[in-house]
Amino acid sequence: SADLTKKRNLVRQGIAWHKRKGTPAAVEEVCTAAFKTAKYLKLGIRRRAYHFQVRLIEEGIPNQAVIDSLIRVINETKNTRSWLDGLSFYREIQGTI
């Protein structure tokens, strides 16, 4: 559902991402291609090893097909031993009581 320019940029960056496949930087770059504010967060020692989350996505929550595509791309980009624990969308609600 992206515009033609964004699709072309994704194709151009695909080879570079493939070369760095399996690194946290590659996962974050893939996520920021879809959502500019996405951040890769490696979970600490308190949690299980090799688990991470993608957080702080401030853009609007897309339909389920976009989320499924993002999860598929993350699973193809991450290393085999790592596990995606979830995606988090960030919202600020301002108001007075």
Coordinates of N, CA, C and O in Angstrom, one line a residue:
S1 N 0.8 -1.2 0.0 CA 0.0 0.0 0.0 C 0.9 1.3 0.0 O 0.3 2.4 0.0
A2 N 2.2 1.1 0.0 CA 3.1 2.3 0.0 C 3.1 2.9 -1.4 O 2.8 2.3 -2.4
D3 N 3.6 4.1 -1.5 CA 3.7 4.8 -2.8 C 4.9 4.2 -3.5 O 5.7 3.5 -3.0
L4 N 5.0 4.5 -4.8 CA 6.0 4.0 -5.7 C 7.4 4.3 -5.3 O 8.3 3.5 -5.3
T5 N 7.6 5.6 -4.8 CA 9.0 6.0 -4.4 C 9.4 5.2 -3.2 O 10.6 4.7 -3.1
K6 N 8.6 4.9 -2.2 CA 8.9 4.2 -1.0 C 9.2 2.7 -1.4 O 10.2 2.1 -0.9
K7 N 8.5 2.1 -2.3 CA 8.7 0.8 -2.8 C 10.1 0.7 -3.5 O 10.8 -0.3 -3.3
R8 N 10.4 1.6 -4.3 CA 11.7 1.6 -5.0 C 12.9 1.7 -4.0 O 13.9 1.0 -4.1
N9 N 12.7 2.6 -3.0 CA 13.7 2.7 -1.9 C 13.9 1.4 -1.2 O 15.0 1.0 -0.9
L10 N 12.8 0.7 -0.9 CA 12.9 -0.6 -0.2 C 13.7 -1.6 -1.0 O 14.5 -2.4 -0.5
V11 N 13.4 -1.7 -2.3 CA 14.1 -2.6 -3.2 C 15.6 -2.3 -3.3 O 16.5 -3.2 -3.2
R12 N 15.9 -1.0 -3.4 CA 17.4 -0.6 -3.4 C 18.1 -1.0 -2.1 O 19.3 -1.4 -2.2
Q13 N 17.4 -0.8 -1.0 CA 18.1 -1.1 0.3 C 18.1 -2.6 0.6 O 18.8 -3.1 1.5
G14 N 17.3 -3.4 -0.1 CA 17.2 -4.9 0.1 C 18.6 -5.6 0.1 O 18.8 -6.5 0.9
I15 N 19.4 -5.3 -0.9 CA 20.7 -5.9 -1.0 C 21.6 -5.6 0.2 O 22.2 -6.5 0.8
A16 N 21.6 -4.4 0.6 CA 22.4 -4.0 1.8 C 21.9 -4.7 3.1 O 22.7 -5.1 3.9
W17 N 20.6 -4.8 3.2 CA 20.0 -5.5 4.4 C 20.4 -6.9 4.4 O 20.7 -7.5 5.4
H18 N 20.4 -7.5 3.2 CA 20.7 -8.9 3.1 C 22.2 -9.2 3.5 O 22.5 -10.2 4.1
K19 N 23.1 -8.3 3.2 CA 24.5 -8.4 3.6 C 24.7 -8.4 5.1 O 25.6 -9.0 5.6
R20 N 23.8 -7.6 5.8 CA 23.9 -7.4 7.2 C 22.9 -8.3 8.0 O 22.6 -8.0 9.1
K21 N 22.3 -9.2 7.3 CA 21.2 -10.0 7.9 C 21.7 -10.7 9.1 O 22.8 -11.2 9.2
G22 N 20.8 -10.7 10.1 CA 21.2 -11.4 11.4 C 21.7 -10.4 12.5 O 22.0 -10.8 13.6
T23 N 21.8 -9.1 12.1 CA 22.3 -8.1 13.1 C 21.1 -7.3 13.6 O 20.1 -7.1 12.9
P24 N 21.2 -6.8 14.8 CA 20.2 -5.9 15.3 C 20.0 -4.6 14.5 O 18.9 -4.1 14.3
A25 N 21.1 -4.1 13.9 CA 21.0 -2.9 13.1 C 20.2 -3.2 11.8 O 19.4 -2.3 11.4
A26 N 20.3 -4.3 11.2 CA 19.5 -4.7 10.1 C 18.1 -4.8 10.4 O 17.2 -4.3 9.6
V27 N 17.7 -5.3 11.6 CA 16.3 -5.4 12.0 C 15.8 -4.0 12.2 O 14.7 -3.7 11.8
E28 N 16.5 -3.2 12.9 CA 16.1 -1.8 13.1 C 15.9 -1.0 11.8 O 14.9 -0.3 11.6
E29 N 16.8 -1.2 10.9 CA 16.6 -0.5 9.6 C 15.4 -1.0 8.8 O 14.7 -0.2 8.2
V30 N 15.1 -2.3 8.9 CA 14.0 -2.8 8.2 C 12.7 -2.2 8.8 O 11.8 -1.8 8.2
C31 N 12.7 -2.1 10.2 CA 11.5 -1.6 10.9 C 11.4 -0.1 10.6 O 10.2 0.4 10.4
T32 N 12.4 0.6 10.6 CA 12.3 2.1 10.3 C 12.0 2.4 8.9 O 11.5 3.5 8.6
A33 N 12.1 1.4 8.0 CA 11.7 1.6 6.6 C 10.2 1.7 6.6 O 9.6 2.4 5.8
A34 N 9.5 0.9 7.4 CA 8.1 0.9 7.5 C 7.5 1.9 8.5 O 6.6 2.6 8.2
F35 N 8.2 2.0 9.6 CA 7.8 3.0 10.7 C 9.0 3.8 11.1 O 9.9 3.2 11.7
K36 N 9.0 5.1 10.8 CA 10.2 5.9 11.1 C 10.7 5.9 12.5 O 11.9 6.0 12.8
T37 N 9.8 5.7 13.5 CA 10.1 5.8 14.9 C 10.4 4.5 15.6 O 10.6 4.4 16.8
A38 N 10.4 3.4 14.9 CA 10.6 2.1 15.5 C 12.0 1.9 16.0 O 13.0 2.4 15.4
K39 N 12.1 1.3 17.2 CA 13.4 1.1 17.8 C 13.5 -0.4 18.2 O 12.6 -1.0 18.7
Y40 N 14.7 -0.9 18.0 CA 15.1 -2.3 18.4 C 15.5 -2.3 19.8 O 16.3 -1.5 20.2
L41 N 14.9 -3.1 20.7 CA 15.2 -3.1 22.1 C 15.5 -4.6 22.5 O 14.7 -5.5 22.5
K42 N 16.8 -4.7 22.8 CA 17.3 -6.1 23.3 C 16.9 -6.2 24.8 O 17.1 -5.2 25.5
L43 N 16.2 -7.2 25.1 CA 15.8 -7.4 26.5 C 17.0 -7.8 27.4 O 17.9 -8.5 27.0
G44 N 17.0 -7.3 28.6 CA 18.1 -7.5 29.5 C 18.2 -8.9 30.0 O 17.5 -9.8 29.7
I45 N 19.2 -9.0 30.9 CA 19.5 -10.4 31.5 C 18.3 -10.9 32.3 O 18.2 -12.1 32.5
R46 N 17.5 -10.0 32.9 CA 16.4 -10.4 33.7 C 15.4 -11.3 32.9 O 14.8 -12.2 33.4
R47 N 15.4 -11.0 31.6 CA 14.5 -11.7 30.7 C 15.4 -12.8 30.0 O 16.6 -12.9 30.2
R48 N 14.7 -13.6 29.2 CA 15.5 -14.7 28.5 C 16.4 -14.1 27.5 O 16.2 -13.1 26.9
A49 N 17.5 -14.8 27.3 CA 18.5 -14.4 26.3 C 18.0 -14.5 24.9 O 17.1 -15.3 24.6
Y50 N 18.5 -13.7 24.0 CA 18.1 -13.7 22.6 C 16.7 -13.3 22.3 O 16.2 -13.7 21.3
H51 N 16.1 -12.5 23.2 CA 14.8 -12.0 22.9 C 14.8 -10.5 22.7 O 15.6 -9.9 23.4
F52 N 14.0 -10.0 21.9 CA 14.0 -8.6 21.6 C 12.6 -8.1 21.3 O 11.7 -8.9 21.0
Q53 N 12.4 -6.8 21.3 CA 11.1 -6.2 21.0 C 11.3 -5.0 20.0 O 12.4 -4.5 20.0
V54 N 10.3 -4.7 19.3 CA 10.4 -3.5 18.5 C 9.4 -2.5 19.1 O 8.2 -2.8 19.2
R55 N 9.9 -1.4 19.6 CA 9.0 -0.5 20.4 C 9.0 0.9 19.8 O 9.8 1.3 18.9
L56 N 8.2 1.8 20.5 CA 8.1 3.2 20.3 C 7.7 3.5 18.9 O 8.2 4.5 18.3
I57 N 6.8 2.8 18.3 CA 6.3 3.1 17.0 C 5.2 4.1 17.2 O 4.2 3.8 17.8
E58 N 5.4 5.4 16.8 CA 4.5 6.5 17.0 C 3.5 6.7 15.9 O 2.5 7.4 16.1
E59 N 3.7 6.1 14.7 CA 2.8 6.2 13.6 C 1.5 5.5 13.9 O 1.4 4.7 14.8
G60 N 0.5 5.8 13.1 CA -0.8 5.2 13.3 C -0.7 3.7 13.2 O 0.1 3.1 12.5
I61 N -1.6 3.0 13.9 CA -1.6 1.6 13.9 C -2.3 1.1 12.6 O -3.4 1.5 12.3
P62 N -1.5 0.4 11.8 CA -2.0 0.0 10.4 C -3.0 -1.2 10.5 O -3.2 -1.7 11.6
N63 N -3.4 -1.6 9.4 CA -4.3 -2.8 9.4 C -3.4 -4.1 9.7 O -2.2 -4.0 9.7
Q64 N -4.1 -5.2 9.9 CA -3.4 -6.4 10.3 C -2.4 -6.9 9.2 O -1.4 -7.5 9.5
A65 N -2.7 -6.7 7.9 CA -1.9 -7.1 6.9 C -0.5 -6.5 6.9 O 0.5 -7.1 6.7
V66 N -0.4 -5.2 7.3 CA 0.8 -4.5 7.4 C 1.6 -5.0 8.6 O 2.9 -5.2 8.4
I67 N 1.0 -5.3 9.7 CA 1.7 -5.8 10.8 C 2.2 -7.2 10.5 O 3.3 -7.5 10.9
D68 N 1.4 -8.0 9.9 CA 1.9 -9.4 9.5 C 3.1 -9.3 8.6 O 4.0 -10.1 8.7
S69 N 3.1 -8.4 7.6 CA 4.2 -8.2 6.7 C 5.4 -7.8 7.5 O 6.5 -8.3 7.2
L70 N 5.3 -6.9 8.4 CA 6.4 -6.4 9.2 C 7.0 -7.6 10.0 O 8.2 -7.7 10.1
I71 N 6.2 -8.4 10.6 CA 6.7 -9.5 11.4 C 7.4 -10.5 10.5 O 8.4 -11.0 10.9
R72 N 6.8 -10.7 9.3 CA 7.5 -11.7 8.4 C 8.9 -11.2 8.0 O 9.9 -11.9 8.0
V73 N 9.0 -9.9 7.7 CA 10.3 -9.3 7.3 C 11.3 -9.3 8.5 O 12.4 -9.6 8.3
I74 N 10.8 -9.0 9.7 CA 11.7 -9.1 10.9 C 12.2 -10.5 11.0 O 13.4 -10.7 11.3
N75 N 11.3 -11.5 10.9 CA 11.7 -12.9 11.1 C 12.7 -13.3 10.0 O 13.6 -14.2 10.3
E76 N 12.7 -12.8 8.8 CA 13.6 -13.1 7.8 C 14.9 -12.3 8.0 O 16.0 -12.8 7.5
T77 N 14.9 -11.2 8.7 CA 16.1 -10.4 8.9 C 16.9 -10.7 10.1 O 18.1 -10.7 10.1
K78 N 16.2 -11.1 11.2 CA 16.9 -11.4 12.5 C 17.7 -12.7 12.3 O 17.6 -13.4 11.4
N79 N 18.6 -12.9 13.3 CA 19.4 -14.1 13.3 C 18.4 -15.3 13.8 O 17.4 -15.0 14.4
T80 N 18.8 -16.5 13.5 CA 17.9 -17.6 13.8 C 17.7 -17.8 15.3 O 16.6 -18.2 15.7
R81 N 18.6 -17.6 16.1 CA 18.5 -17.8 17.5 C 17.7 -16.8 18.3 O 17.3 -17.0 19.4
S82 N 17.4 -15.6 17.7 CA 16.7 -14.6 18.3 C 15.2 -14.7 18.2 O 14.7 -15.3 17.2
W83 N 14.4 -14.2 19.1 CA 13.0 -14.3 19.1 C 12.4 -12.9 19.3 O 12.7 -12.2 20.2
L84 N 11.4 -12.6 18.4 CA 10.7 -11.3 18.5 C 9.6 -11.5 19.6 O 8.7 -12.4 19.4
D85 N 9.6 -10.8 20.7 CA 8.6 -10.9 21.7 C 7.4 -10.0 21.4 O 6.3 -10.3 22.0
G86 N 7.5 -9.0 20.6 CA 6.3 -8.2 20.3 C 6.6 -6.8 19.7 O 7.8 -6.4 19.7
L87 N 5.6 -6.2 19.2 CA 5.6 -4.9 18.7 C 4.9 -4.0 19.6 O 3.8 -4.4 20.1
S88 N 5.4 -2.8 19.9 CA 4.7 -1.9 20.8 C 4.4 -0.5 20.1 O 5.4 0.0 19.5
F89 N 3.2 -0.1 20.1 CA 2.8 1.2 19.6 C 2.7 2.2 20.7 O 2.1 1.9 21.7
Y90 N 3.3 3.4 20.5 CA 3.3 4.4 21.6 C 2.3 5.5 21.3 O 2.2 6.0 20.2
R91 N 1.5 5.9 22.3 CA 0.5 6.9 22.1 C 0.6 7.9 23.3 O 0.7 7.4 24.4
E92 N 0.4 9.2 23.0 CA 0.3 10.2 24.1 C -1.1 10.7 24.0 O -1.5 11.2 22.9
I93 N -1.8 10.7 25.1 CA -3.1 11.3 25.1 C -3.1 12.5 26.0 O -2.7 12.4 27.2
Q94 N -3.5 13.6 25.5 CA -3.5 14.8 26.3 C -4.9 15.3 26.6 O -5.7 15.2 25.7
G95 N -5.1 15.6 27.8 CA -6.4 16.1 28.2 C -6.4 16.6 29.6 O -5.4 16.5 30.3
T96 N -7.5 17.1 30.0 CA -7.6 17.6 31.4 C -8.8 16.9 32.0 O -9.8 16.5 31.4
I97 N -8.7 16.7 33.3 CA -9.8 16.1 34.1 C -10.4 17.2 35.0 O -9.7 17.9 35.6

